[in-house]
Coordinates of C-alpha atoms in Angstrom, one line a residue:
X2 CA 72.0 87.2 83.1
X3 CA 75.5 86.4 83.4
X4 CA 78.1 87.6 86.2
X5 CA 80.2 88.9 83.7
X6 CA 77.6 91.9 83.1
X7 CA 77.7 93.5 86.7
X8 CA 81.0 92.6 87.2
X9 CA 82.3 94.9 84.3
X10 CA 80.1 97.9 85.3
X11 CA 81.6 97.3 89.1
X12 CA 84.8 97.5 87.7
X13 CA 84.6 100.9 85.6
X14 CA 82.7 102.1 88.8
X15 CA 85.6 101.3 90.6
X16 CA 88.0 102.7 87.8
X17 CA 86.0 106.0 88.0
X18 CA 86.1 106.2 91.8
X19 CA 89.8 105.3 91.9
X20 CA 90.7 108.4 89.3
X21 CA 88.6 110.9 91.2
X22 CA 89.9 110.4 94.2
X23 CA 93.7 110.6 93.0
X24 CA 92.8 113.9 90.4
X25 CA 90.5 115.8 92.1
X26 CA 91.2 118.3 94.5
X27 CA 88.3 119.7 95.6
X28 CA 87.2 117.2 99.0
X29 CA 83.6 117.1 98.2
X30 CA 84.5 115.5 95.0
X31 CA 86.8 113.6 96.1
X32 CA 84.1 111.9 98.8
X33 CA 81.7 111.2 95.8
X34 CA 84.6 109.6 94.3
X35 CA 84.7 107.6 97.1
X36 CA 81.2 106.6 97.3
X37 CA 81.6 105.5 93.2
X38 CA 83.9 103.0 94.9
X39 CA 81.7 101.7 97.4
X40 CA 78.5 101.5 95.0
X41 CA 81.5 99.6 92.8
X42 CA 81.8 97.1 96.0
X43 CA 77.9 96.9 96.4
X44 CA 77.2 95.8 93.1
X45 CA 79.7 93.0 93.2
X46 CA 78.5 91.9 96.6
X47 CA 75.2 91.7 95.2
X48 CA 75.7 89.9 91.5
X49 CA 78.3 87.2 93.2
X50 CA 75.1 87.1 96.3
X51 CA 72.8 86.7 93.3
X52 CA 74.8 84.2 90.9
X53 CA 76.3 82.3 93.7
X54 CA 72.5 81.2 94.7
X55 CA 73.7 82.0 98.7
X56 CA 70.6 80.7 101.2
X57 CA 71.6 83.4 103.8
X58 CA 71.8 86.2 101.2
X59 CA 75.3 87.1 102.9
X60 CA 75.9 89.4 100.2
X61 CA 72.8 91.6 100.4
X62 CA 73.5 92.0 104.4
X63 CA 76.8 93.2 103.5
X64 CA 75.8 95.5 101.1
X65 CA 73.6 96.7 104.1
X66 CA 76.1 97.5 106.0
X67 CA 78.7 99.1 104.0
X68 CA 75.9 101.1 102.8
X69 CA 74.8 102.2 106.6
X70 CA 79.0 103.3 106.6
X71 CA 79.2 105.0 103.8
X72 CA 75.6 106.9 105.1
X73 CA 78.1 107.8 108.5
X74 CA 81.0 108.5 106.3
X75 CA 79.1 111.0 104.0
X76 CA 77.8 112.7 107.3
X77 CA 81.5 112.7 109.3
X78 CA 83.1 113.8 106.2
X79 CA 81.0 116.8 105.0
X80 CA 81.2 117.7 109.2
X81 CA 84.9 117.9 108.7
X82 CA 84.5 119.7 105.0
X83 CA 82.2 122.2 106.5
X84 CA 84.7 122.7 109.7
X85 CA 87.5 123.3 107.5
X86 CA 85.7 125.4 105.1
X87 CA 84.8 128.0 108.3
X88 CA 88.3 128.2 109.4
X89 CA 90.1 128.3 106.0
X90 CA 87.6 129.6 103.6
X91 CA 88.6 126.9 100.5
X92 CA 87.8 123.1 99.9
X93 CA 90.9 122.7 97.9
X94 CA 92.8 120.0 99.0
X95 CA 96.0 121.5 97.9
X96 CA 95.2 124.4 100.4
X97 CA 94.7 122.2 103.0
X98 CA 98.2 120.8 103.7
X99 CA 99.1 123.2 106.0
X100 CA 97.7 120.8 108.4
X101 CA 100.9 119.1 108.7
X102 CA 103.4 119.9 111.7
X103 CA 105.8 122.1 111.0
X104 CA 109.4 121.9 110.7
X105 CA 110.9 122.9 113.9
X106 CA 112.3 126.3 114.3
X107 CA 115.8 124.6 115.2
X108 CA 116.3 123.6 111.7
X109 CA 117.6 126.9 110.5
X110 CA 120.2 127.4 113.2
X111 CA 122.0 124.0 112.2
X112 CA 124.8 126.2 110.4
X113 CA 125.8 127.6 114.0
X114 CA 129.1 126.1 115.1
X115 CA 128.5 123.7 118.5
X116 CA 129.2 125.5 121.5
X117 CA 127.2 128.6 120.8
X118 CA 129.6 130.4 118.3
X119 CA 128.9 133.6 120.1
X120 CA 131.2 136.6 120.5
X121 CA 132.8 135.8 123.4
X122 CA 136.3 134.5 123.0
X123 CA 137.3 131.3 125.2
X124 CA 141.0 131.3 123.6
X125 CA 140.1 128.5 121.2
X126 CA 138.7 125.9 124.0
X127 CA 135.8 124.5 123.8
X128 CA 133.5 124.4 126.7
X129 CA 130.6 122.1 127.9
X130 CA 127.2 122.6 128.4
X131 CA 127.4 123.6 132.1
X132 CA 130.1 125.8 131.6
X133 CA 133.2 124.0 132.2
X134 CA 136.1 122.8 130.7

């Protein structure tokens, strides 16, 4: 069998993986998406392992290890999923941006004049911080 073969299925499993994870919204799919993309990684470790004729079979003991990632990915991520799904009650990513900081509270007041603009009248001075002129 030629390399062409597994490379082309690694590459529509990677085309796949890269659309869900840029469409979808919902996390879960979103880490299956993710895993397409791995398995996509696998398969090309393996076929290049296989057609390369490696003595050390480097690209089977990669393959063992990104697999033994993704396994503590998969179980970190659905953690978090499953956290967030307690508190916030949806999965939706779109939902989930209020996770961001905030913009500061300061950030409406930027229309008052320096110097406090309040109603006392300093006869048109303007005074420092501490209270002098």
């Amino acid at each position: 069998m030629h390399v062409v073969y597994p490379v082309v299925v690694s590459a529509l499993l990677f085309s796949i993986g890269v659309y869900g994870v840029l469409a979808r919204r919902n996390t879960i799919l979103v880490l299956m998406s993710v895993e397409l993309i791995l398995n996509a990684v696998n398969l090309n470790l393996v076929a290049f392992d296989v057609w390369l004729g490696d003595r050390l079979h480097s690209g089977q003991v990669l393959t063992l290890f990104v697999i033994v990632i993704a396994a503590a990915e998969v179980g970190l991520g659905l953690a978090i999923i499953l956290a967030l799904y307690r508190n916030r009650r949806t999965v939706d990513l779109d939902h989930l941006r209020d996770l961001a900081e905030p913009e500061p509270a300061d950030a409406a007041d930027n229309d008052a004049p320096p110097g406090g603009g309040g109603a006392a009248d300093d006869g048109g001075r303007r005074t420092r911080r501490g209270g002098t002129p």
